[in-house]
GROMACS .gro file of C-alpha atoms in nm:
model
  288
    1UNK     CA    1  -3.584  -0.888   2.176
    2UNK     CA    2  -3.892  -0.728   2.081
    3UNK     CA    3  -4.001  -0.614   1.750
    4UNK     CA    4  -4.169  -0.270   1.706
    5UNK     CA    5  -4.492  -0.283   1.599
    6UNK     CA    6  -4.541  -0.300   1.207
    7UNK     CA    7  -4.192  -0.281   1.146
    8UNK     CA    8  -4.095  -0.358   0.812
    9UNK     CA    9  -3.738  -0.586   0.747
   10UNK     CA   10  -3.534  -0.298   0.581
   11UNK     CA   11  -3.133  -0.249   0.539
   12UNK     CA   12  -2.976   0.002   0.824
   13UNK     CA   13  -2.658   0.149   0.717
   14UNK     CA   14  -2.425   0.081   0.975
   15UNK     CA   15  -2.285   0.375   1.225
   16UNK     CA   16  -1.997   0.531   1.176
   17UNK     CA   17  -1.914   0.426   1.560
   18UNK     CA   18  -2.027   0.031   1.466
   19UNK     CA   19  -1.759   0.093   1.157
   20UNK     CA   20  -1.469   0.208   1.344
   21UNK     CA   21  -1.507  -0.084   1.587
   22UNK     CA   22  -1.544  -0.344   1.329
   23UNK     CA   23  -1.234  -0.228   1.223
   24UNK     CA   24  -1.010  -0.227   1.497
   25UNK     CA   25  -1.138  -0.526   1.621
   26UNK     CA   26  -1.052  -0.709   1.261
   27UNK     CA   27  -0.657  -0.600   1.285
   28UNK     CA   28  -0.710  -0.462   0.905
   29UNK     CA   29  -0.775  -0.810   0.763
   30UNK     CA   30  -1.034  -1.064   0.690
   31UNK     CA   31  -1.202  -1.219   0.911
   32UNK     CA   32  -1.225  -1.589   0.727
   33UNK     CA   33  -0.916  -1.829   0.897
   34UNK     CA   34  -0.608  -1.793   0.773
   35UNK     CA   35  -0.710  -1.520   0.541
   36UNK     CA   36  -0.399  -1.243   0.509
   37UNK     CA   37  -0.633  -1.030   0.241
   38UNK     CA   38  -0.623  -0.676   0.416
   39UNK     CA   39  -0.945  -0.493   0.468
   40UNK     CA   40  -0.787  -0.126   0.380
   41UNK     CA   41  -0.476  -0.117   0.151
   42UNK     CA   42  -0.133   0.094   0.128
   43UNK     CA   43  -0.361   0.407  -0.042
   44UNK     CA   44  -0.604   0.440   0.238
   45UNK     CA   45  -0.878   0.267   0.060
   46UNK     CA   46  -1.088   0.042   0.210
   47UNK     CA   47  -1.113  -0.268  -0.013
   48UNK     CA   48  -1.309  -0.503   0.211
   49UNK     CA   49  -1.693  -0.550   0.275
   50UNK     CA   50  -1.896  -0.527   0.594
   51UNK     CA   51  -2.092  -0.864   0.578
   52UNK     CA   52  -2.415  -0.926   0.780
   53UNK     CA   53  -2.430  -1.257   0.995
   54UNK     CA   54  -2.789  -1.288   0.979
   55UNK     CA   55  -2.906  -1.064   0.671
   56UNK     CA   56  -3.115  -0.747   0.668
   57UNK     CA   57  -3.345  -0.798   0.456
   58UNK     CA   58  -3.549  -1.092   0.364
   59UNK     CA   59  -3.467  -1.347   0.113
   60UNK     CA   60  -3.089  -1.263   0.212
   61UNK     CA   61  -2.872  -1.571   0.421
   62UNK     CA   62  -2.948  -1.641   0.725
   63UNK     CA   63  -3.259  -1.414   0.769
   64UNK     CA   64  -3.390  -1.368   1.144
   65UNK     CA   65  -3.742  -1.226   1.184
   66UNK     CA   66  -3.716  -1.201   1.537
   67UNK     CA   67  -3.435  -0.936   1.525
   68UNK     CA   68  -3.521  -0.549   1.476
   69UNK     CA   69  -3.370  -0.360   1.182
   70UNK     CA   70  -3.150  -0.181   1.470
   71UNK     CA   71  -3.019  -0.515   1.576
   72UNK     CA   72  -2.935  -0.633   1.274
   73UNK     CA   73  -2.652  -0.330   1.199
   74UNK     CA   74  -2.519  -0.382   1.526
   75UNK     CA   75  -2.138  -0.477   1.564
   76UNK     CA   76  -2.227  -0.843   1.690
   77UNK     CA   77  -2.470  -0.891   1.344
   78UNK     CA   78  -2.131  -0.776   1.155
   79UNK     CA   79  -1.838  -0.897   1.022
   80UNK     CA   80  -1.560  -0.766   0.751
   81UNK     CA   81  -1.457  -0.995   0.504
   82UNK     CA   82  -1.246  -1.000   0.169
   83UNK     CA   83  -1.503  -1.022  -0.131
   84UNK     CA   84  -1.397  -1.366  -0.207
   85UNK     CA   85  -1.490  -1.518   0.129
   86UNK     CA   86  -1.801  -1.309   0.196
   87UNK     CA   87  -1.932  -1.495  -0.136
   88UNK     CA   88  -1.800  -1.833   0.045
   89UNK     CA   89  -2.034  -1.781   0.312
   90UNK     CA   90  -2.333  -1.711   0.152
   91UNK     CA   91  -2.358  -2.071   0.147
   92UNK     CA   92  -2.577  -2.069   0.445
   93UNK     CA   93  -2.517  -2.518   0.492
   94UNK     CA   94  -2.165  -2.468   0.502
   95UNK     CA   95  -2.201  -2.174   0.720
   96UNK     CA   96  -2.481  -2.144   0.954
   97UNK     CA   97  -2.525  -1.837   1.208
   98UNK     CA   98  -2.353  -1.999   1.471
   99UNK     CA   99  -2.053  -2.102   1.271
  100UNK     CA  100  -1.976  -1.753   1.152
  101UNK     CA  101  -2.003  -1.591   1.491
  102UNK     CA  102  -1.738  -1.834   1.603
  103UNK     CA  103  -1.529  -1.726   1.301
  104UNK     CA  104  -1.604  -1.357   1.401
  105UNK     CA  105  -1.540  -1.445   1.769
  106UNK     CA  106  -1.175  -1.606   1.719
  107UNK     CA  107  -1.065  -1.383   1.463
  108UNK     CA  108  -1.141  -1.063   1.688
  109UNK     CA  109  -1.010  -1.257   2.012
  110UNK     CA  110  -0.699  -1.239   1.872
  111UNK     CA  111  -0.681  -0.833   1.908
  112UNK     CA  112  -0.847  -0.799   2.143
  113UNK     CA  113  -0.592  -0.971   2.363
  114UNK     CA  114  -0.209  -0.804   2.409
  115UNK     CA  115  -0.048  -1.154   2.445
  116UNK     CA  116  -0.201  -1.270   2.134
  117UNK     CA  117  -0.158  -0.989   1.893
  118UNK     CA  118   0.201  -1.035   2.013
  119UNK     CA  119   0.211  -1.392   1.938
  120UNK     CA  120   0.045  -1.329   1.601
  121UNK     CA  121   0.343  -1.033   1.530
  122UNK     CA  122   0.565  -1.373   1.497
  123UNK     CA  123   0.358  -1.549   1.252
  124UNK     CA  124   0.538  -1.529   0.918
  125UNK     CA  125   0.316  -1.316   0.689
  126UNK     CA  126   0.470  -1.361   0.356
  127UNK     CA  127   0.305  -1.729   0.401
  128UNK     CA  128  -0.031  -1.549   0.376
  129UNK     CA  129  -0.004  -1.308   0.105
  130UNK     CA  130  -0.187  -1.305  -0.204
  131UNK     CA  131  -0.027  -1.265  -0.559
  132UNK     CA  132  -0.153  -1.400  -0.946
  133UNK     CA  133   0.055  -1.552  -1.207
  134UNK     CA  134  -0.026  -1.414  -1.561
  135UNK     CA  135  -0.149  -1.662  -1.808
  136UNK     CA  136  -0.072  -1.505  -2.166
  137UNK     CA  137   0.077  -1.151  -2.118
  138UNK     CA  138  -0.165  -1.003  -2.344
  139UNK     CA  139  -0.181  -0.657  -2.185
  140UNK     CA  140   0.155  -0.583  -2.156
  141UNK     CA  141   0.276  -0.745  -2.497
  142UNK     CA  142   0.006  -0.500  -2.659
  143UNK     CA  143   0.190  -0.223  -2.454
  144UNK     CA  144   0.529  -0.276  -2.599
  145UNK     CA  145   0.662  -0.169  -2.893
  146UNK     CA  146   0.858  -0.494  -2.903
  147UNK     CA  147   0.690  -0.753  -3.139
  148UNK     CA  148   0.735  -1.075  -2.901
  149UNK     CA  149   0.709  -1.440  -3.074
  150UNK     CA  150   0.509  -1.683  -2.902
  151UNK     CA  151   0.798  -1.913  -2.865
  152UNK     CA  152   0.973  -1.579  -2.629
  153UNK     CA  153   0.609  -1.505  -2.437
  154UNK     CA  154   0.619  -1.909  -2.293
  155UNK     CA  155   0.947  -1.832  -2.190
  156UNK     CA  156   0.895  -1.514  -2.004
  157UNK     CA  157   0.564  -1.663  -1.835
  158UNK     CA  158   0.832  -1.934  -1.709
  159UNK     CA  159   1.064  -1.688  -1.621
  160UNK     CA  160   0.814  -1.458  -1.455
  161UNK     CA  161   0.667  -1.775  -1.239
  162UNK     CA  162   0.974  -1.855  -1.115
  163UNK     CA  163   1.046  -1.518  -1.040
  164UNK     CA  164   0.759  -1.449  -0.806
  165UNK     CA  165   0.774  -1.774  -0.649
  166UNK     CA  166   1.060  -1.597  -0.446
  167UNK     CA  167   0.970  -1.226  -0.462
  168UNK     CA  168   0.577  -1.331  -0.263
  169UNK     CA  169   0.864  -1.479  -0.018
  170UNK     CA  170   0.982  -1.098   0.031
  171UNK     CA  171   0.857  -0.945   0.381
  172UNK     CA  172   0.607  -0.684   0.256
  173UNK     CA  173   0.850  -0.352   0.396
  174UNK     CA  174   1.113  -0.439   0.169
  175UNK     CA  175   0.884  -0.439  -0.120
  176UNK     CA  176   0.746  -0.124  -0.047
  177UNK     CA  177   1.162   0.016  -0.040
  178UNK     CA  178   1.159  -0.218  -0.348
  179UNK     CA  179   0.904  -0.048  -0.498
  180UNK     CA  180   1.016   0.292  -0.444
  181UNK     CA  181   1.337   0.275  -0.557
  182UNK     CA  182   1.254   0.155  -0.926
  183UNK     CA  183   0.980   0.414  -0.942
  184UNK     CA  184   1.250   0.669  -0.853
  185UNK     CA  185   1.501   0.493  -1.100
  186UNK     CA  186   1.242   0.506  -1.368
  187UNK     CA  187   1.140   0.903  -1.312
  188UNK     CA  188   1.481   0.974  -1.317
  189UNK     CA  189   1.577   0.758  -1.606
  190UNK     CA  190   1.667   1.098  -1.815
  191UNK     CA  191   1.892   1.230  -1.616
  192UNK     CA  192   2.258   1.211  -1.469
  193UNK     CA  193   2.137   0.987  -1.142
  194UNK     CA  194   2.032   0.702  -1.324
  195UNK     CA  195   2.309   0.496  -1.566
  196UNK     CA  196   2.250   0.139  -1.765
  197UNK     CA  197   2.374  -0.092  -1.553
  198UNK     CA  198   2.535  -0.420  -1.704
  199UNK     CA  199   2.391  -0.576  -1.988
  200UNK     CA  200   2.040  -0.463  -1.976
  201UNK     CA  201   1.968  -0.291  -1.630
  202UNK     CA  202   1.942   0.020  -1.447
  203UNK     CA  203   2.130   0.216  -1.137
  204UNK     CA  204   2.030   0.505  -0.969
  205UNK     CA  205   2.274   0.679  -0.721
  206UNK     CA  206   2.253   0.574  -0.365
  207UNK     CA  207   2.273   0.963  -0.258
  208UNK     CA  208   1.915   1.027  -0.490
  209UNK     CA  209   1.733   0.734  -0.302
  210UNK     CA  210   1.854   0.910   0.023
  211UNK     CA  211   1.783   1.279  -0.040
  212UNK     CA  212   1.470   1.180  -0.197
  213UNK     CA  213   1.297   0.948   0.073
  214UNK     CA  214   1.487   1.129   0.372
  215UNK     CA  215   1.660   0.802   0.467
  216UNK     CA  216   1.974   0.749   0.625
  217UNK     CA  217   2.306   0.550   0.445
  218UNK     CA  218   2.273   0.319   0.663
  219UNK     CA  219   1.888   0.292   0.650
  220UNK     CA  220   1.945   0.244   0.223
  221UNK     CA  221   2.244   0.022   0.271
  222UNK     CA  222   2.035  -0.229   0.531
  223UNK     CA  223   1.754  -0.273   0.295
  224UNK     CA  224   1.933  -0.273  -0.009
  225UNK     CA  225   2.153  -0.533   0.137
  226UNK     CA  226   1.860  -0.743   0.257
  227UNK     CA  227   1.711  -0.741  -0.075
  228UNK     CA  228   2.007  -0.842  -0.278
  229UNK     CA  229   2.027  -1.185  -0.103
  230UNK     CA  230   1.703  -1.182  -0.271
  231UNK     CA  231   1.890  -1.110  -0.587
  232UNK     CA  232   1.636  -0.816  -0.684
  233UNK     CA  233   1.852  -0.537  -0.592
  234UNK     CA  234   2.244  -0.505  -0.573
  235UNK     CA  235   2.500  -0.267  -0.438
  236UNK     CA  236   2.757  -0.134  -0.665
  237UNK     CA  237   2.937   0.165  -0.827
  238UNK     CA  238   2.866   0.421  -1.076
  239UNK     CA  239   3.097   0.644  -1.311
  240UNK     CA  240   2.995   1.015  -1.254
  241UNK     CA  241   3.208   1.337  -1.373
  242UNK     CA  242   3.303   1.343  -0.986
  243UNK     CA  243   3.432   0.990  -0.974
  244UNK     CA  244   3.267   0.698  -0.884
  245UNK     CA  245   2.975   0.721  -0.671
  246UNK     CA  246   2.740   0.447  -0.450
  247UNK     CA  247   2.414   0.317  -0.641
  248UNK     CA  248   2.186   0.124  -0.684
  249UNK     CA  249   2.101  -0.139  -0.962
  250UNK     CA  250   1.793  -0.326  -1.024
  251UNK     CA  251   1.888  -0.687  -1.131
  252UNK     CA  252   1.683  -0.819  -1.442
  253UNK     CA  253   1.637  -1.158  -1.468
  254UNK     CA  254   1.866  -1.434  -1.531
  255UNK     CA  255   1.793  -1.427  -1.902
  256UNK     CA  256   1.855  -1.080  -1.949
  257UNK     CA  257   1.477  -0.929  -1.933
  258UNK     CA  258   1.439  -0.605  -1.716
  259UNK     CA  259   1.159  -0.677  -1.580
  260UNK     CA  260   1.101  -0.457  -1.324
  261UNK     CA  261   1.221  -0.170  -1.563
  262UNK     CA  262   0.961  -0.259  -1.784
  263UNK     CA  263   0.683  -0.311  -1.565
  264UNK     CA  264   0.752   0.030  -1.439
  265UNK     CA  265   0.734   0.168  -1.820
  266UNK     CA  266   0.425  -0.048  -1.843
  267UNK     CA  267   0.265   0.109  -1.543
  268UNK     CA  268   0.299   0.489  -1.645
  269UNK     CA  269   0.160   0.362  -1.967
  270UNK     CA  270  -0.100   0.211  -1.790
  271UNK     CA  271  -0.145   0.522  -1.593
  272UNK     CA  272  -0.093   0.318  -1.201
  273UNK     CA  273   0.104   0.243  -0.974
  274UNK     CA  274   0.387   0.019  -0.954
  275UNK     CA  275   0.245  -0.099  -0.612
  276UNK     CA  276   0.018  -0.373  -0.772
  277UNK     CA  277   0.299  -0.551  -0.876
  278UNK     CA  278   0.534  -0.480  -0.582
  279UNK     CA  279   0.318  -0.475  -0.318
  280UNK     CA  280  -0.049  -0.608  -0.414
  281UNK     CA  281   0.127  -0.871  -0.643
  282UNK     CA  282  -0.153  -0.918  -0.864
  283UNK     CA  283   0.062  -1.013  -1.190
  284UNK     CA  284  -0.259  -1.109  -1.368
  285UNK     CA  285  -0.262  -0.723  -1.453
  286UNK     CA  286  -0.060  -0.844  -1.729
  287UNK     CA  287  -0.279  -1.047  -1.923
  288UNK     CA  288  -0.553  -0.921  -2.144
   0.00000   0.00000   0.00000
């Protein structure tokens, strides 16, 4: 390589062309093993960062002088990582330039190559995603209008750990339907479509959930009965002025708490999206 005369070490923003192929090659996720943390999430936004090998500027890890700025944005000098990990390797012992570019060469072997992107389709993904547990509640305890005694927020902690512990075990499209449906529920939760349900919960007619995300009976009756062996979600009936109709309820917990109904009430409070709990699983939102 030869360096241009009087060249100073200065930070190239990558090309949009050096982008788009970092991307494809990283399958949408990290590029640190056995890291599920996706580099652009369900709104379109990319969440990860594009992390130099050998840095571009000096005093930054793993600085080359014998590269050229131009070389240093290139594809091969790039990797994307989750936040988290690109702070890991900054620790230039534990990860010198030739142990990242074997990280960055495995990870993009494996879509690069048909057979193996096939053979990684049959991993089992749930294993890898991320969630948080909450640690006091704070947030959404200031957001009621329930006053809760301590002795009742170390109970729903309890209750709420032992509840994720086998909703991060749901495969990521059925919390999206999840998802959906007690958003819907919860819009609706004025009108005619949407009755209490048992002691404390919620249904929503079956025909609503169809009309309003264009899906098929049977599509709605497949995921709804997938995700009541989960015991999130049940089939059952509902009293309307025409009879009794198909629907929907959303199960609260064993002790009686509606949780999901009140996390969605939290969330328009909140002013987001029910997809950080359902889908991002970051339950830490709920602590102050």
């Amino acid at each position: 390589m030869t360096i241009p005369m009087n060249e100073e070490p200065k930070r190239l923003t990558p090309t949009g062309q050096t982008l788009r192929e970092l991307f494809l090659k990283s399958g949408n996720l990290c590029s640190f093993p056995n890291c599920g943390q996706v580099m652009m999430n369900h709104d379109g936004v990319f969440v990860g960062e594009v992390c130099h090998i050998e840095a571009a500027e000096k005093g930054g890890e793993r600085f080359n002088e014998a590269m050229t700025n131009e070389e240093r944005r290139q594809a091969a000098n790039l990797m994307l990582m989750c936040g988290t990990h690109h702070k890991i390797t900054n620790d230039v012992l534990k990860y010198p330039v030739w142990k990242l570019k074997a990280i960055k060469s495995e990870h993009e072997a494996r879509f690069a190559s048909p057979d193996r992107a096939m053979l990684e389709g049959l991993r089992d993904w749930t294993q890898a995603s991320q969630y948080s547990i909450p640690r006091n509640l704070g947030r959404f305890v200031a957001s009621s209008t329930y006053q809760y005694e301590q002795n009742e927020i170390q109970d729903m902690l309890q209750e709420l750990a032992d509840h994720i512990a086998t909703f991060r075990l749901i495969p990521l499209q059925l919390r999206e339907f999840f998802s959906f449906v007690v958003e819907r529920a919860h819009r609706m939760r004025n009108t005619a479509v949407v009755r209490k349900w048992g002691w404390s919960g919620t249904a929503i007619l079956t025909s609503d959930i169809e009309a309003a995300f264009r899906l098929s009976p049977h599509a709605v009756a497949q995921r709804v009965n997938q995700l009541e062996q989960y015991g999130i979600l049940s089939l059952t009936e509902i009293d309307t002025d025409m009879g009794e109709q198909h629907g929907i309820g959303i199960n609260s917990l064993q002790s009686g708490w509606p949780l999901w109904n009140d996390l969605a009430e939290f969330c328009e409070k909140m002013g987001s999206r029910l997809a950080i709990f359902a889908i991002d699983m970051d339950f830490g939102q709920l602590d102050d």
